[in-house]
Coordinates of C-alpha atoms in Angstrom, one line a residue:
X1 CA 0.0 0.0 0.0
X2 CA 1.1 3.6 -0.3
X3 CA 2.9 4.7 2.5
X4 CA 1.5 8.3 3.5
X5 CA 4.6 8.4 6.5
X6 CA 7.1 8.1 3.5
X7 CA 5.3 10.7 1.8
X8 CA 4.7 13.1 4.2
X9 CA 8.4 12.8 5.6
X10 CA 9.9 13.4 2.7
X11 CA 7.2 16.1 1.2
X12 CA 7.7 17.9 4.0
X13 CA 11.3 17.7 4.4
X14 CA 11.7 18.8 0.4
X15 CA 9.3 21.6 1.0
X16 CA 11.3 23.2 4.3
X17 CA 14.6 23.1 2.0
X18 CA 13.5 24.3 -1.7
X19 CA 11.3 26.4 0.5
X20 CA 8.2 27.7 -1.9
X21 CA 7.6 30.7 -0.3
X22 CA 11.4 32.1 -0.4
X23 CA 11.7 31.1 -3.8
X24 CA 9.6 33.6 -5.3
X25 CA 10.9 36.8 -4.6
X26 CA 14.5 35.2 -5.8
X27 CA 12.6 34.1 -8.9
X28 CA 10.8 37.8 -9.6
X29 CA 14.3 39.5 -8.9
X30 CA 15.9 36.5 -11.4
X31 CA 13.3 36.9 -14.3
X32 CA 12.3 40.9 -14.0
X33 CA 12.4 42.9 -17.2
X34 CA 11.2 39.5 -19.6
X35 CA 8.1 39.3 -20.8
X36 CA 5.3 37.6 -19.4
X37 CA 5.4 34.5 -21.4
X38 CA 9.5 34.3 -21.5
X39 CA 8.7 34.3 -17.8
X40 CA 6.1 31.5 -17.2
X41 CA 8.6 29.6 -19.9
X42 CA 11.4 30.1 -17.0
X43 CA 9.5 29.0 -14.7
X44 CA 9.0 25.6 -16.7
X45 CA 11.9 25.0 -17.4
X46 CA 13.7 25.9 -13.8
X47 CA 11.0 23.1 -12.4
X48 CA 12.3 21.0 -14.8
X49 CA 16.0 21.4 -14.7
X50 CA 15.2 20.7 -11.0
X51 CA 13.3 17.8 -11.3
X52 CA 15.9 16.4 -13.9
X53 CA 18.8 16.7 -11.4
X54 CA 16.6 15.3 -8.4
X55 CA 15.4 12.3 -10.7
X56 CA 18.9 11.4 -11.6
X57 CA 20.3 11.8 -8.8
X58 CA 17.9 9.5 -6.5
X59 CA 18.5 7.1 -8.9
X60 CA 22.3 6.9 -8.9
X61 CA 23.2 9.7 -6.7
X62 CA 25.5 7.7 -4.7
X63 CA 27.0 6.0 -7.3
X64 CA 28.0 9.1 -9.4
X65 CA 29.6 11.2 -6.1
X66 CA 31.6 8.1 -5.2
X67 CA 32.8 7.5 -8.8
X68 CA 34.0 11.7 -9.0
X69 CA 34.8 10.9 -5.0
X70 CA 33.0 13.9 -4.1
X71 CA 31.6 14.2 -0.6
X72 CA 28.3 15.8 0.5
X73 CA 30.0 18.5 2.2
X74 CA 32.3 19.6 -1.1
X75 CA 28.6 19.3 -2.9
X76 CA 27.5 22.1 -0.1
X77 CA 30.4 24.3 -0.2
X78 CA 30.3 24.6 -4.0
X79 CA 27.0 24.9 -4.3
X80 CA 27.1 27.7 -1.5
X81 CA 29.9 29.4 -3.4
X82 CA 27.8 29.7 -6.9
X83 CA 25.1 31.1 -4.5
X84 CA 27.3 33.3 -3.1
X85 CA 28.1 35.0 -6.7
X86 CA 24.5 34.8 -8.1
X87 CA 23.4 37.3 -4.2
X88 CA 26.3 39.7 -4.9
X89 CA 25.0 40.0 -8.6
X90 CA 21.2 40.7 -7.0
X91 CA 22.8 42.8 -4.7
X92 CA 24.8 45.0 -6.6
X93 CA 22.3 45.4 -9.1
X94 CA 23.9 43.7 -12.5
X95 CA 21.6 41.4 -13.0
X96 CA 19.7 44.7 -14.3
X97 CA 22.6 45.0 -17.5
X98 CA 21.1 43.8 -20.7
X99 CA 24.0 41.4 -21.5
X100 CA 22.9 38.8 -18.6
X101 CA 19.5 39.0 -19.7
X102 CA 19.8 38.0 -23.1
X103 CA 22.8 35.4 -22.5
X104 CA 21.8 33.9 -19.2
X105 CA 19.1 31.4 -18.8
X106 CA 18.5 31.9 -15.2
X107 CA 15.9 28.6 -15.2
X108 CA 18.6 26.7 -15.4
X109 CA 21.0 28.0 -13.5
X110 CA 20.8 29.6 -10.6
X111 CA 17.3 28.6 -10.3
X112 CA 16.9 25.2 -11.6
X113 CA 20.1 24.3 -9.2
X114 CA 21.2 25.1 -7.4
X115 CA 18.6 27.4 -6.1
X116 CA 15.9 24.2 -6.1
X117 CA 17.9 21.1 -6.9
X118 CA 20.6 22.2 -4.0
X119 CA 22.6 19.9 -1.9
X120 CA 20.4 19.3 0.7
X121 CA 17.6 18.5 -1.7
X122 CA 19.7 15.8 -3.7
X123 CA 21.3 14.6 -0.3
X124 CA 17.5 13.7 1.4
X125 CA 16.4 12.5 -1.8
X126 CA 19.3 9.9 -2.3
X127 CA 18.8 8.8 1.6
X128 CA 14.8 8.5 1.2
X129 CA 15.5 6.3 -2.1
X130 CA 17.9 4.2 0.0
X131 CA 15.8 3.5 2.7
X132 CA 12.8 3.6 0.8
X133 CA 11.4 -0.2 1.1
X134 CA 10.1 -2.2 -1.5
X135 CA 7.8 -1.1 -4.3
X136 CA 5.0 1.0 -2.3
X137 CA 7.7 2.8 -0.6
X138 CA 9.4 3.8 -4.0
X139 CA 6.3 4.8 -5.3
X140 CA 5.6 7.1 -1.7
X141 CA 9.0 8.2 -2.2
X142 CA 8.6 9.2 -6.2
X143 CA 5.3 10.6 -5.6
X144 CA 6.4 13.0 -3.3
X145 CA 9.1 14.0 -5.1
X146 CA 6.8 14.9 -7.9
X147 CA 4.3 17.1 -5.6
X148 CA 7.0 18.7 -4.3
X149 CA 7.7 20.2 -8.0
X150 CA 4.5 20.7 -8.6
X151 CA 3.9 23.0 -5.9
X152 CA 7.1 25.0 -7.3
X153 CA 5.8 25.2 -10.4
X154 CA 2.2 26.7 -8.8
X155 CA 4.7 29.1 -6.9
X156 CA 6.4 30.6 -9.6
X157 CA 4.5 30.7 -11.8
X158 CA 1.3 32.4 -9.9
X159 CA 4.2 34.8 -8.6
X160 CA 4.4 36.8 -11.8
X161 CA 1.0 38.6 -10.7
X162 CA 2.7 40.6 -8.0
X163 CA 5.2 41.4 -10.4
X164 CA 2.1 43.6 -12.1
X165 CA 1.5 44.9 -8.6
X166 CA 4.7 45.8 -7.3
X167 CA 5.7 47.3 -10.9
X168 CA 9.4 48.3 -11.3
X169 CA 10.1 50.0 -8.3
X170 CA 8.7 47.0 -6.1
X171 CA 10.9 44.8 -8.2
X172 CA 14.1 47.1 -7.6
X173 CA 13.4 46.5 -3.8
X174 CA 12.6 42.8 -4.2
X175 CA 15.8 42.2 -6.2
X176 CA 18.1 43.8 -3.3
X177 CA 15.8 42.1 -0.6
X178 CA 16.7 38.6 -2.8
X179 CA 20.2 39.4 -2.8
X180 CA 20.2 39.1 0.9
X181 CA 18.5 36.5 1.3
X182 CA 20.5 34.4 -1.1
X183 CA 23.3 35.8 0.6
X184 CA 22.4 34.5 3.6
X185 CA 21.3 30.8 2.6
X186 CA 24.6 30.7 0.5
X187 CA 26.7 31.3 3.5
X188 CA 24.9 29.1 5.7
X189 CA 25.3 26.5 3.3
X190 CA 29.3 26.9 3.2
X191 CA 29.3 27.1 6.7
X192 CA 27.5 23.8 7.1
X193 CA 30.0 22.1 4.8
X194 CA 32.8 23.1 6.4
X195 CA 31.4 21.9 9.7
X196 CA 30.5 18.2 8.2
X197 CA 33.9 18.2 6.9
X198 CA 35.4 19.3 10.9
X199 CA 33.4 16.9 12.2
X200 CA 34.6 13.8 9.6

């Protein structure tokens, strides 16, 4: 039978760390100035990207960071790193130069990962495939997985109506607000590496 403990572990767990709520005003700041449709397309394609790199990894997530012999807490530091450059961009206000618009996809990257398909998302994915037992809990474990993107999807892409609220000024203030909060999760995320790697 479907196991609704799997689920609801796992959902939740997924939902805490890609976090739907503190993805949108990083996606608005990522995606202001395109149009409309460019930007329900981004927000597609970064669900997507996301789900790609989840998928694969919980299917041979282990398997591909022993092969490159890359721990978990290298995974978080470089990940928190990329972060790191992506806030000072929001921050500093280049993301506004027409150059990055028109020769960065931000769906992929930062958003698709690893904004949303982070380290902590692939590590508790690859643990709740490992532990997951038999069929039903693969299927609990899948079907999560899939809600979870789903909901990011919803998120985004019903997000673009406060760009029309907000208008360009709003979007100024949201893209600095981003910065620091991007800031923030990058440098938590280094600093939790570091400590996994003190610790080993």
């Amino acid at each position: 039978m479907f196991d609704f403990a799997v689920f609801g572990s796992l959902f939740l767990t997924l939902f805490v760390i890609m976090d739907p709520p503190g993805i949108t005003p990083i996606f608005l700041a990522l995606t202001s100035g395109r149009a409309a449709k460019v930007q329900r397309r981004m927000a597609w394609q970064a669900v997507c990207v996301a789900f790609g790199v989840i998928a694969v990894f919980g299917v041979c997530g282990q398997q591909i960071l022993d092969y490159l012999h890359v721990s978990v807490p290298a995974l978080m530091i470089a990940g928190g790193l990329l972060l790191l450059l992506i806030a000072l961009d929001l921050l500093t206000g280049k993301t506004d130069e027409p150059k990055q618009t028109k020769d960065v996809n931000v769906a992929l990257v930062p958003l698709g990962m690893p904004l949303l398909a982070g380290p902590g998302a692939i590590v508790s994915v690859i643990l709740a495939v490992q532990k997951a037992d038999g069929f039903d809990g693969q299927v609990s474990v899948w079907s999560a997985i899939i809600a979870m993107h789903v909901v990011l999807w919803i998120t985004m892409r019903y997000s673009l109506v406060i760009i029309r609220v907000i208008k360009d000024g709003g979007v100024v203030l949201v893209t600095r607000l981003a910065g620091m909060m991007l800031s923030a999760i990058a440098v938590q995320q280094i600093i939790n590496g570091v400590l996994q790697v003190v610790h080993a």
